[in-house]
Amino acid sequence: MIIREKPKLRVGLVGSGFMGKCHANAFRSVSGLFDLPLEPITDMLADISDEVARKNAVALGFRRSTSDWKALCTDPDIDVVAVTTPNALHEPIVMAALAEGKPVYCEKPLSNTLESALRMTEAAEMSGIVTMVGFNFLRNPMIRLARKIIESGEIGEVVSFRGRHAESYMSDPNVAHSFRTDPDGGGALADIGSHIISMGRYLLGPITHVLGQSQTIHKTRPIKLGKTERSPVLVDDATHALVTFENGVLGTIEANWAAVGRTMDLSWEITGTCGAIAFSQERMNELLFCKGTTGRATSGFTRIESGPTHPPYGSFCPAPGHHLGFNDLKVIEVAELVHAISGSANTGPDFREAYEVQKVVTRIAESCKEQIKKKV
Amino acid sequence: MIIREKPKLRVGLVGSGFMGKCHANAFRSVSGLFDLPLEPITDMLADISDEVARKNAVALGFRRSTSDWKALCTDPDIDVVAVTTPNALHEPIVMAALAEGKPVYCEKPLSNTLESALRMTEAAEMSGIVTMVGFNFLRNPMIRLARKIIESGEIGEVVSFRGRHAESYMSDPNVAHSFRTDPDGGGALADIGSHIISMGRYLLGPITHVLGQSQTIHKTRPIKLGKTERSPVLVDDATHALVTFENGVLGTIEANWAAVGRTMDLSWEITGTCGAIAFSQERMNELLFCKGTTGRATSGFTRIESGPTHPPYGSFCPAPGHHLGFNDLKVIEVAELVHAISGSANTGPDFREAYEVQKVVTRIAESCKEQIKKKV
Amino acid sequence: MIIREKPKLRVGLVGSGFMGKCHANAFRSVSGLFDLPLEPITDMLADISDEVARKNAVALGFRRSTSDWKALCTDPDIDVVAVTTPNALHEPIVMAALAEGKPVYCEKPLSNTLESALRMTEAAEMSGIVTMVGFNFLRNPMIRLARKIIESGEIGEVVSFRGRHAESYMSDPNVAHSFRTDPDGGGALADIGSHIISMGRYLLGPITHVLGQSQTIHKTRPIKLGKTERSPVLVDDATHALVTFENGVLGTIEANWAAVGRTMDLSWEITGTCGAIAFSQERMNELLFCKGTTGRATSGFTRIESGPTHPPYGSFCPAPGHHLGFNDLKVIEVAELVHAISGSANTGPDFREAYEVQKVVTRIAESCKEQIKKKV
Amino acid sequence: MIIREKPKLRVGLVGSGFMGKCHANAFRSVSGLFDLPLEPITDMLADISDEVARKNAVALGFRRSTSDWKALCTDPDIDVVAVTTPNALHEPIVMAALAEGKPVYCEKPLSNTLESALRMTEAAEMSGIVTMVGFNFLRNPMIRLARKIIESGEIGEVVSFRGRHAESYMSDPNVAHSFRTDPDGGGALADIGSHIISMGRYLLGPITHVLGQSQTIHKTRPIKLGKTERSPVLVDDATHALVTFENGVLGTIEANWAAVGRTMDLSWEITGTCGAIAFSQERMNELLFCKGTTGRATSGFTRIESGPTHPPYGSFCPAPGHHLGFNDLKVIEVAELVHAISGSANTGPDFREAYEVQKVVTRIAESCKEQIKKKV
């Protein structure tokens, strides 16, 4: 007996690198894990050449492939466009999809320049099209729990934020130049600082003031992979900033891609007047929670392990402590995208939110060049 | 352009509970993550009734459904049979699939009795059919790394093993009777002790001698979910055992499903003459590794985080520290299954290995009843 | 103005090695930290020769020295005798002190044989003299807190104990024979297993039944420090035991002095029907406490840090989190000793308790030789 | 036989609160733990009144007491003056002691104003008298090891510093005003920020530039202990700063005394071009050390536990992993003081170093008031 099928959501994906594969997997998995109104189908993949596109379409389970992203955007059988190309190429693809009235799911950062990001944001808002940007770390049930704890007032009024995203993938001076070190949109602050900024905003609201300092640790890098010739690096390897949130919370943010020993220290500690919570992506299935009352004999940080009491963990596993992984966060994001496309409220982050994150990045970068430190 | 597709592996799944959903997800995801010779298709789902089967087939992405597992086993379009029913129902399904010459992928434990497990094992071996049993925790790249470290001799000759699987899902005395507390094959030792035993065998080889003690913490439980009437519990809530491995390693094993505070403490410490390694599934993306030489100023346990240097992590993500989750382990297992069905060496655990694990479980359980402790 | 002084407690110490120095420091410090009825004075030190005794008396701050421990025991100006000699020499010294009616403070184990320990115990009890044995790890405020939590019923009825004392000081096969490997009272179980046994008894009460297995990892060692000639090792390097407490708690105990990577893993996890506590001496200023109720979104183990709410931490520091160290535990022990000598209730462990610990050690050792494991 | 005694160092202590008791204990213990050229004697204690002084002299083991600190400073039998009074009272006492040519051991901060600190520093330097200031956290063997690792070049060129001192003793808004909230020298930055600044300087050298932001979380506090009337708080509860070291290292520093959940998070992470080290006083017997080479399968942070390979740990205990505590750090400091008084090189921190720390504190505080953040 052939069973009844759900209505389909035909996905067109542009780009099939690191995040492209991650998108493809999420679209394939999501309907077996979540009860969604639409079933995503990995339909068409566009990439740099026919050959690459065809090869990766086979590998990632797409039915069709093309080297022409415009064709993908205008194809009448494509219902949603996902964009995972290098950042500088986002805008034309996104604009083409929006012009067709298609929902757009774009990897972060939305663009390499703030102006470009604003153009996309306004185009989407003008047409009322659903958009989403891939800040997948926000999708962690532990992060949702953190926000719930903050909103509940259990830690009192929040007063401090100490955030960081530190990895080490650029710590070797022989890692070559790439889009990451392109002065137009590259650097540690833009690449990973955006994650901790988006998380700070998700948990505590808008950031209104910043003061930054940045450093370029490795002054030159090989001009490209496999070459020995070197050229100057014009972006930051690490940036630290003092920040103020709209609600008065003060804190610091660090972005560092040369942090030897750190592979994924997207971490923060949030302190309230009568409690605190702390998190690191290094242990993404744990949240530390202290419910104040200093001086009691049994107070301290409680290590909460993820489980079915932390939605949507239960969509992946009915038993606690079994762990979600990085790719599962993308699946959750795609589930939210499908709900938004189906007419539910968009839980974001949409283009506007991505633009706001990028504005903070830009202001910190500007501040790094302007301010003068006090001499001791 | 419609792209060329790979040959398919049509999957028939019997059972769609906790592990059934996990199987379905793995079969759907695997070919987008691994480069496999066959592409699994979630074809037919069998469950207890037409209605349940149809509903879950839709939810889990199967093309067909049935309430007749025999029909599934004999269906000529089914290439492999996956079994995730309650343990006591494994044998007839497995035997029917083997009779058709079809590879069988069965959840652990292989059966509720040792005799039954042996019958299945011998039937499979007689016919030379590929079998695999779902001890998915073995699939963790950190566990592979552990075995590689042991085999490399970096920790010297292994001398001690301290293993445990502790969770708390039965810690509440009002959790009702179920197949888990069925005297025929139930209990903490059989349910989760089998995981630490299989892991001990994977890392250190056969266990030859045991001595156990067990306890039933909650003497009665509600006769079934939602009832207040209670009846006696005849299985163990916790079992501890002294064990000897064939290679002379001594150690202990604990199985405990009433370990309040523990959600997934499948953990061990393995000590060698000049090093040690330690692991807990609570932090499944980490391995602790100490390379001996006591007395040096900078020695100690190094916390290794999972990454692309630990195959097959890289099939999921090219960047280190991004974390695999529980469901990813099942995907790795299914990739191994597909390779074995395609003619590669079976990396196991096959039915024989599952039978050996079950034999250790059985001998410990027998020992718990026989031995007499020394009075202090 | 010369201030009024407290009555003195003149201490005679026999032995000035590792623990001798630790005793001396504790006696010197205690009265500045605790408000005691008597002020200990480090009066006389006895050691193996006049020269050694004199040298160490200067180093450790004693007023007098002697090579004749009998003279120390009978000296009318000595109020209490502390014994930190090798174990086999305890009995004559202790007996001499008891014969003089002097309180005795003896390092663990009380003796090298159970019979000898019993003789000392009975002699002390017959005369009603205050005795104390140096199980200093019990003095940790975190351990007192653990007992308080257990007694309060906050973790329900205790059901399991998983204890261990693992260090690595004998992990190198070239560590030579010494009193530690003397078949008469030596071995890992006697040397450090006694600590985890005493702690188990302190927290959960008497152990009534045991079943052990032991191993000698390094079969030979240099006959003495600096020699290359080797002779067989006749004691255990590691012992594991199944144990039953009088109150029905089941568990395991491990003693291991060849545990590479471990410097002080005197650790345990105690599980109750609705909570759990866990501790490791590796982080002696922390106690992990989980107050059950599985399934709540914010439950888990809370890391409690030591502070003034955990007596007698406040005697050392008025601020929490500042950490006690190993030597501070000895100071607490000495404070308890002074109170007992002054007529307060003896909080122990006294000779009787030390004898009971040694009996458990002995029974486990006997069991290791007797029992036959079940063949798998 | 009465043994030969060492030459004495007669100590006069002014102040007997928290740190006074800590000083007294250190002076009493040190000669039994370290082999020193002089033996400190706790001779005279000065405090606010005759009664308090006498009572505390008995409690802390001093031979004499006085309410007149001037008499103490000029007493010919006092060889060294230790000062643990409230900060604003340091200068006259210190100046009086220096005028007598006596070495001075003063608690941090050296004074409540930078000018006062400079006067004391210059007075001491003019006369060539030995001075020391109580930054006892620097005395931790793990901190010495950290400096040794940095100096060895094992982590390459240092590039980043992320430092913090967070506690929670002022997190309760009902903690009353005290010297800590005195606008003249009080506040979190001055009180505990000075510790992380001194540690940063100890490990990485001078700080040349700063930019700060500060916050007063609790705007009013009870005017004094036991009162309900409240008055405004004019000092910071938390301050964050961007800092530049002379050697080009960039980083951040946080001081926070309202950090709920933190009792002693004096912590830092130092990143070099090919390695990293990290530390928290919460686990003061551990140092985390990563020796770069990203991409190896077994790299990561190694948890080093303190032991005899980390001088002067061995003065306290010959076995590793047994833990030093807070008071032991003071003992080490006093040992260094005695060596300096005996003519060895002064390992500091002396008054000059304390002044430099205070200058950084002052410049950060000034910066907090001056700078203007960039609007997002």
XYZ file of C-alpha atoms in Angstrom, chain D:
376
model
C 68.351 17.967 75.350
C 67.386 21.480 74.354
C 68.053 21.997 70.675
C 69.851 24.908 69.090
C 67.537 27.589 67.793
C 67.716 29.753 64.698
C 68.051 33.540 64.854
C 64.622 35.075 65.274
C 62.712 37.596 63.206
C 60.365 39.390 65.593
C 57.169 40.354 63.866
C 54.955 43.286 64.739
C 51.540 43.076 63.133
C 49.163 46.031 62.879
C 45.595 44.889 62.273
C 43.984 41.546 63.083
C 40.991 41.135 60.788
C 40.680 38.735 57.811
C 44.197 39.300 56.523
C 45.686 39.862 59.959
C 44.776 36.338 60.974
C 46.148 35.098 57.682
C 49.460 36.889 58.308
C 49.686 35.540 61.836
C 49.145 31.993 60.672
C 51.746 32.331 57.949
C 54.373 33.704 60.309
C 53.700 30.878 62.765
C 53.826 28.112 60.163
C 56.518 29.132 57.784
C 59.613 28.001 59.628
C 58.296 24.466 60.048
C 57.704 24.168 56.322
C 60.590 26.099 54.763
C 64.249 26.035 55.647
C 64.746 29.732 56.354
C 67.730 31.719 57.631
C 65.530 33.410 60.250
C 62.679 32.079 62.359
C 59.721 34.470 62.533
C 58.239 35.023 65.975
C 54.751 36.478 66.282
C 55.793 39.022 68.846
C 53.495 42.039 69.051
C 50.019 42.789 67.776
C 48.540 46.278 67.512
C 44.850 46.912 67.053
C 42.164 49.526 67.618
C 41.949 49.197 71.392
C 43.811 47.499 74.195
C 40.995 45.043 74.596
C 40.726 44.020 70.974
C 44.475 43.824 70.654
C 44.840 41.649 73.750
C 42.011 39.323 72.778
C 43.343 38.833 69.274
C 46.922 38.487 70.426
C 45.824 35.516 72.508
C 43.812 34.105 69.624
C 46.548 34.508 67.052
C 49.481 33.577 69.231
C 51.284 36.878 69.775
C 53.335 37.440 72.904
C 52.475 41.110 73.334
C 49.672 43.466 72.369
C 49.100 47.209 72.127
C 46.573 49.760 70.953
C 49.418 52.067 69.904
C 50.822 51.195 66.499
C 53.453 53.903 66.866
C 54.840 52.116 69.883
C 54.961 48.933 67.849
C 56.842 50.630 65.032
C 59.424 52.104 67.359
C 59.792 49.090 69.648
C 63.438 48.051 69.437
C 62.505 44.373 69.698
C 60.390 44.435 66.538
C 62.327 43.497 63.396
C 59.629 43.735 60.740
C 56.251 45.487 60.573
C 53.273 43.863 58.878
C 50.310 46.093 58.031
C 46.786 44.741 57.519
C 44.692 47.736 58.520
C 42.061 49.351 56.292
C 43.791 50.824 53.226
C 43.385 54.459 54.181
C 45.456 53.880 57.327
C 48.452 52.255 55.650
C 50.534 55.348 54.979
C 51.233 56.666 58.481
C 52.042 53.191 59.793
C 54.240 52.329 56.850
C 56.041 55.689 57.071
C 56.659 55.214 60.767
C 58.130 51.773 60.212
C 60.284 52.968 57.338
C 61.489 55.840 59.488
C 62.799 53.233 61.925
C 64.526 51.462 59.067
C 62.309 48.422 59.427
C 61.228 46.191 56.572
C 57.517 46.561 55.823
C 55.081 43.921 54.651
C 51.835 45.618 53.657
C 48.546 44.249 52.428
C 47.293 45.319 49.012
C 46.345 47.848 47.850
C 49.310 49.823 49.065
C 47.095 52.852 49.669
C 43.774 54.413 48.856
C 45.276 57.033 46.571
C 47.945 56.852 43.941
C 49.770 59.829 45.424
C 49.974 58.187 48.808
C 51.245 54.968 47.225
C 53.946 56.919 45.424
C 55.051 58.663 48.626
C 55.480 55.316 50.361
C 57.276 53.842 47.382
C 59.729 56.696 47.172
C 60.330 56.695 50.905
C 61.149 52.995 50.804
C 63.371 53.282 47.764
C 65.220 56.262 49.187
C 66.174 54.295 52.264
C 66.734 50.973 50.495
C 64.465 49.130 52.902
C 62.946 45.765 51.966
C 59.224 46.043 51.228
C 56.638 43.545 50.131
C 52.953 43.838 49.292
C 50.488 40.997 49.775
C 49.500 39.883 46.308
C 49.428 36.337 47.553
C 47.722 34.784 44.520
C 51.013 35.257 42.651
C 52.602 32.774 45.055
C 50.723 29.803 43.670
C 53.124 27.221 42.210
C 50.751 26.947 39.248
C 51.266 30.655 38.532
C 55.004 30.231 38.700
C 54.686 27.323 36.310
C 52.622 29.516 33.997
C 55.355 32.137 33.915
C 57.965 29.478 33.301
C 55.972 28.119 30.364
C 55.628 31.604 28.902
C 59.319 32.349 29.363
C 60.308 29.037 27.814
C 58.633 30.041 24.572
C 56.572 26.848 24.548
C 53.427 28.742 23.613
C 55.265 30.944 21.109
C 54.890 34.685 21.163
C 52.079 35.701 23.516
C 49.307 37.575 21.725
C 46.196 37.700 23.928
C 45.231 37.995 27.568
C 41.699 37.496 28.871
C 41.649 38.201 32.573
C 39.031 38.444 35.236
C 38.499 38.608 38.950
C 34.882 37.899 39.782
C 33.388 37.232 43.189
C 29.943 37.761 44.637
C 30.489 39.193 48.104
C 28.785 42.484 47.183
C 26.038 41.001 45.010
C 23.432 41.379 47.705
C 22.089 44.970 47.641
C 21.697 44.774 51.391
C 25.386 44.422 52.054
C 26.107 47.707 53.787
C 28.589 50.453 53.047
C 32.098 49.912 54.430
C 35.647 50.892 53.533
C 35.029 48.863 50.369
C 32.519 51.417 49.085
C 34.444 54.467 50.246
C 34.814 56.655 47.136
C 38.344 57.302 48.296
C 40.007 54.084 47.158
C 37.099 51.675 47.148
C 35.226 49.797 44.463
C 35.506 46.455 42.720
C 38.304 47.516 40.401
C 40.503 48.658 43.267
C 39.558 45.815 45.594
C 39.912 42.791 43.335
C 40.727 44.170 39.902
C 44.136 44.847 41.372
C 44.677 41.078 41.696
C 44.143 40.298 38.036
C 46.184 43.351 37.052
C 49.065 42.270 39.259
C 48.850 38.764 37.836
C 48.772 40.081 34.285
C 51.883 42.140 34.982
C 53.605 39.205 36.703
C 53.007 37.000 33.662
C 53.248 39.436 30.753
C 54.886 42.644 31.935
C 53.736 46.266 32.052
C 50.313 47.439 30.862
C 50.695 50.639 28.878
C 47.221 51.556 27.646
C 43.679 51.045 28.886
C 40.070 51.821 28.072
C 37.407 51.054 30.633
C 33.716 51.001 31.358
C 32.231 50.552 34.784
C 28.847 50.095 36.374
C 27.284 50.525 39.762
C 24.726 47.755 39.918
C 23.275 48.519 43.314
C 22.778 52.290 43.445
C 22.228 52.446 47.202
C 23.274 50.384 50.193
C 22.480 50.486 53.928
C 24.569 53.218 55.512
C 26.134 50.650 57.800
C 25.773 47.078 58.968
C 22.475 46.598 60.747
C 20.888 49.842 59.521
C 17.975 50.081 57.093
C 18.655 53.662 56.032
C 20.370 53.695 52.653
C 22.742 56.048 50.889
C 24.115 56.190 47.342
C 26.983 53.993 46.212
C 29.689 56.028 44.513
C 32.030 53.221 43.451
C 31.900 50.551 40.769
C 30.436 47.088 41.263
C 31.940 45.911 38.003
C 34.481 47.289 35.552
C 35.594 45.974 32.187
C 38.670 47.258 30.378
C 40.502 46.827 27.129
C 44.220 46.720 27.821
C 47.511 46.802 25.921
C 50.710 45.401 27.337
C 54.092 46.892 26.591
C 55.054 43.810 24.598
C 52.087 44.306 22.285
C 49.730 41.763 23.856
C 46.099 42.906 23.733
C 43.354 41.794 26.027
C 40.591 42.476 28.476
C 40.338 42.720 32.220
C 37.192 42.434 34.305
C 36.692 43.178 37.965
C 33.328 42.237 39.402
C 32.298 41.826 43.002
C 28.630 41.264 42.221
C 29.145 38.185 40.045
C 26.514 35.878 41.478
C 27.693 32.269 41.354
C 31.380 33.146 41.461
C 33.282 32.928 44.701
C 36.840 33.195 43.431
C 37.038 33.435 39.678
C 40.427 35.061 39.458
C 41.015 33.598 36.044
C 42.780 34.146 32.767
C 43.527 32.611 29.436
C 46.792 33.498 27.758
C 47.146 32.680 24.077
C 50.385 32.481 22.197
C 51.114 31.877 18.558
C 51.591 28.164 19.139
C 50.051 27.329 22.498
C 47.885 28.543 25.332
C 47.560 28.355 29.094
C 44.519 28.950 31.272
C 43.885 29.201 34.984
C 41.167 29.895 37.493
C 41.657 30.374 41.211
C 38.421 28.348 41.549
C 40.664 25.373 40.812
C 43.888 26.825 42.075
C 45.771 23.517 42.017
C 45.321 23.087 38.274
C 46.821 24.689 35.194
C 45.506 24.048 31.699
C 48.208 23.916 29.054
C 47.777 23.409 25.334
C 50.834 22.956 23.204
C 49.494 24.005 19.846
C 49.787 22.057 16.690
C 46.156 22.294 15.792
C 45.072 19.369 13.728
C 46.883 16.598 15.552
C 44.510 13.898 16.694
C 45.564 14.088 20.331
C 46.096 17.769 21.027
C 44.066 19.786 23.499
C 44.337 21.350 26.911
C 46.187 19.232 29.453
C 45.037 19.539 33.053
C 48.208 19.770 35.122
C 47.736 19.094 38.825
C 50.043 20.717 41.323
C 52.812 18.616 42.831
C 56.418 18.563 43.967
C 57.627 19.283 40.430
C 56.128 22.759 40.927
C 58.200 24.583 43.585
C 57.617 25.362 46.327
C 54.755 22.826 46.518
C 57.205 20.279 47.895
C 57.711 22.347 51.027
C 54.132 21.528 51.967
C 53.823 17.943 50.820
C 56.059 15.421 49.064
C 53.190 13.814 47.123
C 51.451 15.360 44.111
C 47.761 16.149 43.930
C 47.350 16.794 47.649
C 46.439 20.475 47.167
C 47.633 23.726 48.571
C 45.041 26.083 50.020
C 44.669 29.837 50.251
C 46.559 30.156 53.512
C 49.495 28.237 52.065
C 49.954 30.988 49.483
C 50.489 33.428 52.327
C 53.044 31.103 53.858
C 54.970 31.108 50.589
C 54.808 34.889 50.514
C 56.167 35.117 54.033
C 58.986 32.724 53.127
C 59.926 35.064 50.278
C 59.758 38.022 52.657
C 62.103 36.325 55.111
C 64.566 35.539 52.337
C 64.476 39.156 51.168
C 65.030 40.445 54.700
C 67.939 38.014 55.040
C 69.595 39.571 52.064
C 68.437 37.459 49.136
C 67.120 39.200 46.052
C 63.628 40.556 46.653
C 61.295 38.586 44.398
C 58.616 41.195 45.037
C 56.049 42.507 44.555
C 57.584 45.441 46.406
C 56.058 48.898 46.906
C 57.097 49.991 43.415
C 55.242 47.092 41.846
C 52.169 47.750 44.017
C 52.295 51.388 42.928
C 52.406 50.347 39.284
C 49.385 48.101 39.775
C 47.552 50.944 41.443
C 48.442 53.252 38.573
C 46.739 50.870 36.143
C 43.695 50.750 38.427
C 43.617 54.538 38.547
C 44.004 54.988 34.796
C 41.206 52.521 34.083
C 38.965 54.303 36.569
C 39.759 57.638 34.929
C 39.131 56.185 31.493
C 35.695 54.950 32.574
C 34.690 58.548 33.178
C 36.269 60.068 30.099
C 35.718 57.989 27.033
C 32.722 58.059 24.787
C 31.467 54.874 23.266
C 30.535 54.610 19.655
C 26.816 54.529 18.981
C 25.598 51.507 17.027
